[in-house]
Each structure stands twice: as C-alpha cells, then as structure tokens.
Amino acid sequence: MATKSWLTQLQDNGYRLTGARRAIVEIIADSRRALTPVEVYDAARDQYPALGLVTVYRTLEKLEELGLIQRVHQPKGCQAFITAGKGHQHLLLCNKCGRTTLFDGDDIDQFIKSVAKKTGYRITEHWLQLFGLCEDCK
Amino acid sequence: MATKSWLTQLQDNGYRLTGARRAIVEIIADSRRALTPVEVYDAARDQYPALGLVTVYRTLEKLEELGLIQRVHQPKGCQAFITAGKGHQHLLLCNKCGRTTLFDGDDIDQFIKSVAKKTGYRITEHWLQLFGLCEDCK
DNA sequence: ATGATATTGAAAATCATTTTCAATTATAAA
DNA sequence: TTTATAATTGAAAATGATTTTCAATATCAT
Ligand SMILES: [Mn+2]
Ligand SMILES: [Mn+2]
Ligand SMILES: [Zn+2]
Ligand SMILES: [Zn+2]
C-alpha cells in the first residue's frame, strides 16, 4: 500500500534501505488493525527471517518520528501502532476484529467550546476514540 | 476528601483496613492530578514510611476494580490514576500543571450518529479527552 | 570497487510489574 | 480480652517489555 512512499521517506531522511526495514514497513502499512511490536516481529519474519525484535523497536521509533505511524491507546494496552492519518483525525475501533479506521469529518467544536466556557480551560487539542463493531462484524 | 467513603467501600467488599491502604487512598483521593504508582508510593510514605511499592500496585488494582479510580491515558504514558467519575465522563487535562477535570454535560451523540452512518460501524462507546490549559495556568 | 558509517542481531542491562513466601496484623469468634 | 483464622504485608525473586552495548555486516556515496 503505502510501503513505497514510506521507504522513500525513510531514505529522504537519511535512513538506509534494508531488508529488515522493508519487511517491517510492509507489514504495518498493509495492516488494517493496530499491531504490537511482537506482532510486527512475528509477521515480518515470514519475509525476513533473520529479523531481530530490537530492529522492530528501532524502526517503529523512526516511523513514529516521521509521522508515518501512530500509537493506539486501548483498554488492553497502549503499545500498538497503525498507519497515521494526515492532520487531525479521530479513531474508530472494532471490538471484535480489531479493525481500526481513521476519520475526520464534522468536528465537535461546538461541544468543545461549551466545555471551555463551562470549565474555564483553554482547550487546544482533543483525542476522540469510538469503539464498536465494524460493518463486517456487526 | 472521598477518603472515608473509599475506606468504607473497601471494608464493605471484604477488604481489611490497614495503615498502608489508608495512606494510599488518602493520597489519590486528595490529588487533583493523575498519579503514577511510584508517585503514590513516594507521597504515601510520608504518612506511612514502611509502605512497600508492591502494596501500592495491589491497592491500585483493588480501587480500580471497585471503580473508585480510573487510568488516564496521556502522550507521556498510560500508568497514571485519578479519582473515577460516576457514569460516563470526559476528561480535561492541563498541559502545564497536570490538573485533571472530569465532566459530563451535553454529549456528542449527534456527531457519533453521523459517523456511524458514514462508516457503517455500530458505535457503542467512546473516549474523549480534551487537552489545554486550566484556569490557573492559562 | 572502496571506504565511511549506518544498521544489524545477540546478549546484557535496565525498568516496570507480578509472583512467591514467611512474618505480621486485622478482624470475627469465643 | 484473648484467641484463632485468614487477609495483608514487604522483601526478594521472577517475569516481561524495552533499551543499551558491541562487534560484525551491509548500504550507499564516491
Ligand atoms: Mn476532532
Ligand atoms: Mn461522551
Ligand atoms: Zn470488526
Ligand atoms: Zn493547570
């Protein structure tokens, strides 16, 4: 999917192109659900058996720096990553299959303004995550 | 603050009242910001010096089970706890002093319904966190 | 092709959390 | 109040996840 563009971006930022990185990038870019470091490790070893888990951590770190992936916070844990969206986005998670979907759309500015007024806070950012069942699972 | 009520609830659920628990409960119930296990440990030892960090973990577990505290997810980490709200609530966090405020208020049902329609998901829950500066810090 | 240096995986180190265990303590019963 | 029982404790060990170290290897500009 976005694999090629990610590899280009790594290279453009002075990082080298290696088999390990190719395998890792491909796995994450093609996944529709959030993956933990170990899940990436297991999946990527099919394509690149010599891969070390350390390299997965190091590559995730770089991809996050470049804004290509983002961490997903869930009740179960907060160590999983998905392809990052462009700009501000909200997250939809399927409780059954784990599928994640990013979306923007009509924002909740109205609501946020009223909260700001009520609480006295100056609100600058927000996180919104919706949980439920995806089209296939419901 | 809520200390007394929490201790009563612990007792009502078959747990014993101990010095360690009193100290831990008091620290969290009185805090206006989210505290990590180690922060609770350090603060509670003023009042109960023999306290062990293990007991902090064990007590946090029980308080969470009883719905008296809840975990707070932040960019920095997801191991901090605050007094839980009653029912469904949203969270407001001050980026400067760390202060957290729970609030309910007009919900964002409208928005959520439109997302459900657009994406085909059946949405059952949501997490909403707002970040900014509190009244004192802004 | 060559050389500078970025990248690698294995092993060791670190850090957070959980488990084990024997001693202590809270509480209910006598 | 004393006693008996089971819950609770902290220390130490175990576990699990992540990071660091390091010598060998691979990438890429020249
Ligand atoms: Mn938004
Ligand atoms: Mn809500
Ligand atoms: Zn699904
Ligand atoms: Zn503040």
Coordinates of C-alpha atoms (C1' of nucleotides) and ligand atoms in Angstrom, one line a residue:
Chain A
M1 CA 0.0 0.0 0.0
A2 CA 1.9 3.0 1.3
T3 CA 5.0 0.9 1.6
K4 CA 6.8 2.5 -1.3
S5 CA 6.2 6.0 -0.1
W6 CA 7.3 5.1 3.4
L7 CA 10.6 3.7 2.2
T8 CA 11.2 6.8 0.1
Q9 CA 10.6 8.9 3.1
L10 CA 13.0 6.9 5.2
Q11 CA 15.6 7.4 2.5
D12 CA 14.9 11.1 2.1
N13 CA 15.5 11.5 5.8
G14 CA 19.0 9.9 5.6
Y15 CA 18.0 6.4 6.7
R16 CA 19.2 3.4 4.6
L17 CA 17.0 0.9 2.9
T18 CA 17.4 -2.6 4.3
G19 CA 15.7 -5.9 4.2
A20 CA 14.6 -5.6 7.8
R21 CA 13.0 -2.2 7.2
R22 CA 11.3 -3.3 4.0
A23 CA 9.7 -6.2 5.8
I24 CA 8.6 -4.2 8.8
V25 CA 7.2 -1.3 6.8
E26 CA 5.3 -3.6 4.6
I27 CA 3.6 -5.4 7.4
I28 CA 2.4 -2.2 9.1
A29 CA 1.4 -0.3 6.0
D30 CA -0.7 -3.2 4.9
S31 CA -2.5 -3.9 8.2
R32 CA -6.0 -2.7 8.9
R33 CA -5.5 -3.2 12.6
A34 CA -3.1 -2.0 15.2
L35 CA -0.1 -4.2 15.7
T36 CA 2.2 -4.5 18.7
P37 CA 6.0 -4.8 18.3
V38 CA 5.9 -8.5 18.8
E39 CA 3.1 -8.9 16.2
V40 CA 5.1 -6.9 13.7
Y41 CA 8.1 -9.0 14.5
D42 CA 6.3 -12.3 14.0
A43 CA 4.6 -11.2 10.8
A44 CA 7.7 -9.6 9.3
R45 CA 9.9 -12.7 9.9
D46 CA 7.9 -14.6 7.2
Q47 CA 9.5 -12.3 4.7
Y48 CA 12.8 -11.6 6.5
P49 CA 13.6 -14.5 8.9
A50 CA 16.8 -13.1 10.3
L51 CA 14.9 -10.1 11.7
G52 CA 15.6 -9.1 15.3
L53 CA 12.9 -7.8 17.7
V54 CA 15.3 -4.9 18.5
T55 CA 15.2 -3.7 15.0
V56 CA 11.4 -3.7 15.1
Y57 CA 11.5 -1.3 18.1
R58 CA 14.1 0.8 16.4
T59 CA 12.1 1.0 13.2
L60 CA 8.9 1.8 14.9
E61 CA 10.6 4.6 16.7
K62 CA 11.7 6.1 13.3
L63 CA 8.4 5.7 11.6
E64 CA 6.7 7.4 14.5
E65 CA 9.2 10.3 14.4
L66 CA 8.4 10.7 10.7
G67 CA 4.7 10.7 11.5
L68 CA 4.0 7.6 9.4
I69 CA 2.6 5.6 12.2
Q70 CA 0.8 6.4 15.4
R71 CA 0.2 4.7 18.7
V72 CA -3.2 3.4 19.6
H73 CA -4.5 3.6 23.2
Q74 CA -6.8 0.8 24.2
P75 CA -8.2 -0.7 27.4
K76 CA -5.9 -3.7 26.7
G77 CA -2.8 -1.7 26.3
C78 CA -1.1 1.2 24.5
Q79 CA 1.7 -0.4 22.6
A80 CA 0.1 -0.9 19.3
F81 CA 0.6 1.1 16.1
I82 CA -1.3 1.9 13.0
T83 CA -0.7 3.9 9.9
A84 CA -1.0 7.6 10.8
G85 CA -3.6 9.8 9.3
K86 CA -2.9 13.2 7.8
G87 CA -3.7 16.0 10.1
H88 CA -6.1 15.8 12.9
Q89 CA -8.2 12.6 12.9
H90 CA -10.4 10.5 15.1
L91 CA -10.2 6.8 15.6
L92 CA -12.8 4.1 15.3
L93 CA -12.0 0.6 16.7
C94 CA -13.9 -2.6 16.2
N95 CA -14.1 -4.5 19.5
K96 CA -14.4 -7.9 17.7
C97 CA -11.8 -8.0 14.9
G98 CA -9.6 -5.1 16.0
R99 CA -10.0 -3.2 12.8
T100 CA -9.2 0.5 13.1
T101 CA -10.5 3.3 10.9
L102 CA -9.4 6.9 10.9
F103 CA -11.9 9.6 10.1
D104 CA -12.1 13.3 10.2
G105 CA -15.4 14.9 9.2
D106 CA -17.5 17.4 11.1
D107 CA -15.7 18.3 14.2
I108 CA -17.0 18.7 17.7
D109 CA -16.1 22.3 18.0
Q110 CA -19.4 23.3 19.3
F111 CA -19.2 20.9 22.2
I112 CA -15.6 21.8 23.0
K113 CA -16.4 25.5 23.1
S114 CA -19.2 24.9 25.6
V115 CA -16.9 22.9 27.8
A116 CA -14.2 25.6 27.6
K117 CA -16.8 28.1 28.7
K118 CA -18.1 26.0 31.5
T119 CA -14.7 24.9 32.9
G120 CA -12.5 27.9 32.3
Y121 CA -9.9 25.8 30.5
R122 CA -8.4 27.0 27.2
I123 CA -8.7 23.8 25.1
T124 CA -6.1 23.3 22.4
E125 CA -6.3 19.6 21.5
H126 CA -8.5 16.6 21.8
W127 CA -8.5 12.8 21.5
L128 CA -11.6 11.1 20.4
Q129 CA -11.9 7.3 20.0
L130 CA -15.1 5.5 19.2
F131 CA -15.5 1.8 19.9
G132 CA -18.0 -0.6 18.5
L133 CA -18.4 -3.2 15.7
C134 CA -17.3 -2.7 12.2
E135 CA -19.5 -3.3 9.2
D136 CA -18.3 -6.9 8.8
C137 CA -18.6 -7.8 12.5
K138 CA -21.9 -6.3 13.5
Chain B
M1 CA -11.9 14.2 50.5
A2 CA -13.5 10.9 49.5
T3 CA -11.1 9.0 51.6
K4 CA -13.6 8.0 54.2
S5 CA -16.1 6.7 51.7
W6 CA -13.4 4.7 49.8
L7 CA -12.2 3.1 53.0
T8 CA -15.8 2.1 53.8
Q9 CA -16.2 0.6 50.4
L10 CA -13.1 -1.4 50.8
Q11 CA -14.3 -2.7 54.0
D12 CA -17.8 -3.4 52.6
N13 CA -16.2 -5.5 50.0
G14 CA -14.4 -7.7 52.5
Y15 CA -11.1 -5.9 52.4
R16 CA -9.3 -5.0 55.7
L17 CA -8.4 -1.6 56.8
T18 CA -4.7 -1.1 57.1
G19 CA -2.3 1.7 57.5
A20 CA -0.9 1.2 54.1
R21 CA -4.3 1.4 52.5
R22 CA -5.3 4.4 54.5
A23 CA -2.2 6.3 53.3
I24 CA -2.6 5.3 49.6
V25 CA -6.3 6.1 49.5
E26 CA -5.8 9.5 51.0
I27 CA -3.1 10.5 48.5
I28 CA -5.1 9.6 45.5
A29 CA -8.5 10.8 46.8
D30 CA -6.9 14.2 47.5
S31 CA -5.0 14.7 44.3
R32 CA -6.2 16.9 41.6
R33 CA -3.8 15.3 39.0
A34 CA -3.1 11.8 37.8
L35 CA -0.5 9.9 39.8
T36 CA 1.7 7.0 38.8
P37 CA 2.3 4.1 41.2
V38 CA 5.7 5.5 42.1
E39 CA 4.3 8.9 42.7
V40 CA 1.7 7.4 45.0
Y41 CA 4.4 5.4 46.7
D42 CA 6.6 8.4 47.4
A43 CA 3.8 10.6 48.6
A44 CA 2.2 8.0 50.8
R45 CA 5.4 7.1 52.6
D46 CA 5.3 10.5 54.3
Q47 CA 2.4 9.2 56.2
Y48 CA 3.3 5.5 56.3
P49 CA 7.0 5.1 55.9
A50 CA 7.1 1.3 56.0
L51 CA 5.0 1.2 52.8
G52 CA 6.1 -1.1 50.0
L53 CA 5.7 -0.3 46.4
V54 CA 4.1 -3.7 45.9
T55 CA 1.3 -2.7 48.2
V56 CA 0.7 0.3 46.1
Y57 CA 0.2 -1.8 43.0
R58 CA -2.1 -4.2 44.8
T59 CA -4.2 -1.4 46.3
L60 CA -4.5 0.4 42.9
E61 CA -5.8 -2.8 41.5
K62 CA -8.5 -3.1 44.1
L63 CA -9.5 0.5 43.8
E64 CA -9.8 0.2 40.1
E65 CA -11.9 -3.0 40.5
L66 CA -14.2 -1.1 42.8
G67 CA -14.5 1.7 40.2
L68 CA -13.0 4.3 42.6
I69 CA -10.1 5.2 40.4
Q70 CA -9.5 5.2 36.7
R71 CA -6.5 5.1 34.5
V72 CA -5.5 8.1 32.5
H73 CA -4.0 7.8 29.0
Q74 CA -1.6 10.5 28.0
P75 CA 1.1 11.0 25.4
K76 CA 3.7 10.6 28.1
G77 CA 2.3 7.3 29.4
C78 CA -0.7 5.4 30.5
Q79 CA 0.1 4.3 34.1
A80 CA -1.4 7.2 36.0
F81 CA -4.6 7.2 38.0
I82 CA -7.2 9.6 39.1
T83 CA -10.4 9.5 41.1
A84 CA -13.1 8.0 38.9
G85 CA -16.2 9.8 37.9
K86 CA -19.7 8.4 38.2
G87 CA -21.0 7.0 35.0
H88 CA -19.8 8.1 31.6
Q89 CA -17.5 11.1 31.7
H90 CA -15.0 13.0 29.7
L91 CA -11.6 14.2 30.7
L92 CA -9.9 17.5 30.6
L93 CA -6.2 17.7 31.2
C94 CA -4.0 20.8 31.8
N95 CA -0.8 20.5 29.8
K96 CA 1.1 22.7 32.2
C97 CA 0.2 21.7 35.8
G98 CA -1.2 18.2 35.0
R99 CA -4.5 19.0 36.6
T100 CA -7.4 16.7 35.5
T101 CA -11.0 17.5 35.5
L102 CA -13.9 15.2 34.7
F103 CA -17.0 16.5 33.1
D104 CA -20.2 15.1 31.5
G105 CA -22.5 17.6 30.0
D106 CA -24.1 17.6 26.6
D107 CA -23.0 14.6 24.8
I108 CA -21.8 14.3 21.3
D109 CA -24.4 11.9 20.2
Q110 CA -25.2 13.8 17.1
F111 CA -21.7 13.6 15.9
I112 CA -21.4 9.9 16.7
K113 CA -24.6 9.0 14.9
S114 CA -23.3 10.7 11.8
V115 CA -20.1 8.8 12.0
A116 CA -21.9 5.5 12.4
K117 CA -23.9 6.2 9.3
K118 CA -20.9 7.2 7.3
T119 CA -18.7 4.3 8.3
G120 CA -21.2 1.5 8.8
Y121 CA -19.8 0.8 12.4
R122 CA -22.2 0.2 15.3
I123 CA -20.7 2.5 17.9
T124 CA -21.2 1.5 21.5
E125 CA -18.6 3.5 23.5
H126 CA -16.3 6.5 23.2
W127 CA -13.3 8.1 24.9
L128 CA -13.0 11.8 24.7
Q129 CA -10.1 13.7 26.2
L130 CA -9.5 17.4 25.9
F131 CA -6.1 19.0 26.4
G132 CA -5.3 22.6 27.2
L133 CA -4.6 25.0 30.0
C134 CA -6.6 25.1 33.2
E135 CA -8.0 28.3 34.6
D136 CA -4.9 28.9 36.8
C137 CA -2.3 28.2 34.1
K138 CA -3.7 29.9 31.1
Chain C
dA1 C1' 35.3 -1.4 -6.3
dT2 C1' 36.3 1.2 -1.9
dG3 C1' 35.6 3.3 2.4
dA4 C1' 32.9 5.8 5.7
dT5 C1' 29.4 5.0 8.5
dA6 C1' 24.6 3.4 9.4
dT7 C1' 22.4 -0.7 10.6
dT8 C1' 22.1 -5.2 12.3
dG9 C1' 21.1 -9.1 15.8
dA10 C1' 22.7 -11.2 20.1
dA11 C1' 23.5 -10.6 24.6
dA12 C1' 23.4 -7.8 28.6
dA13 C1' 21.3 -4.2 31.1
dT14 C1' 17.5 -1.7 32.7
dC15 C1' 12.9 -0.7 34.2
dA16 C1' 8.1 -1.7 35.4
dT17 C1' 5.2 -5.0 37.2
dT18 C1' 3.9 -9.6 39.2
dT19 C1' 4.7 -13.6 42.0
dT20 C1' 6.4 -16.1 45.9
dC21 C1' 6.8 -16.6 50.7
dA22 C1' 7.3 -16.3 55.6
dA23 C1' 6.2 -12.9 59.1
dT24 C1' 2.7 -9.8 60.7
dT25 C1' -1.8 -7.9 61.5
dA26 C1' -6.9 -7.1 61.2
dT27 C1' -11.0 -8.9 62.5
dA28 C1' -14.5 -12.2 64.0
dA29 C1' -15.5 -15.6 67.4
dA30 C1' -15.0 -17.2 71.9
Chain D
dT1 C1' -10.0 -9.5 76.4
dT2 C1' -7.9 -13.4 74.4
dT3 C1' -7.7 -16.5 70.6
dA4 C1' -8.0 -18.3 66.0
dT5 C1' -8.2 -17.6 61.2
dA6 C1' -7.4 -15.7 57.1
dA7 C1' -6.0 -11.4 54.8
dT8 C1' -2.2 -8.4 54.2
dT9 C1' 2.3 -7.1 54.3
dG10 C1' 7.3 -6.0 52.5
dA11 C1' 11.5 -8.2 50.7
dA12 C1' 13.3 -10.7 47.4
dA13 C1' 13.0 -13.2 43.3
dA14 C1' 10.8 -13.8 38.9
dT15 C1' 8.9 -12.1 34.8
dG16 C1' 8.1 -9.3 30.7
dA17 C1' 8.9 -5.4 28.0
dT18 C1' 12.1 -2.2 26.3
dT19 C1' 16.8 -0.2 25.8
dT20 C1' 21.7 -0.2 25.5
dT21 C1' 26.1 -2.1 24.2
dC22 C1' 29.0 -4.0 20.9
dA23 C1' 31.3 -6.3 17.3
dA24 C1' 30.1 -7.9 12.7
dT25 C1' 27.9 -6.7 8.4
dA26 C1' 25.5 -4.1 4.7
dT27 C1' 24.3 0.2 2.4
dC28 C1' 25.4 3.8 -0.4
dA29 C1' 28.1 8.0 -1.9
dT30 C1' 32.3 8.3 -4.1
Ligands
MN1 MN -11.5 16.1 16.5
MN2 MN -19.2 11.1 25.9
ZN3 ZN -14.7 -5.9 13.1
ZN4 ZN -3.0 23.9 35.0

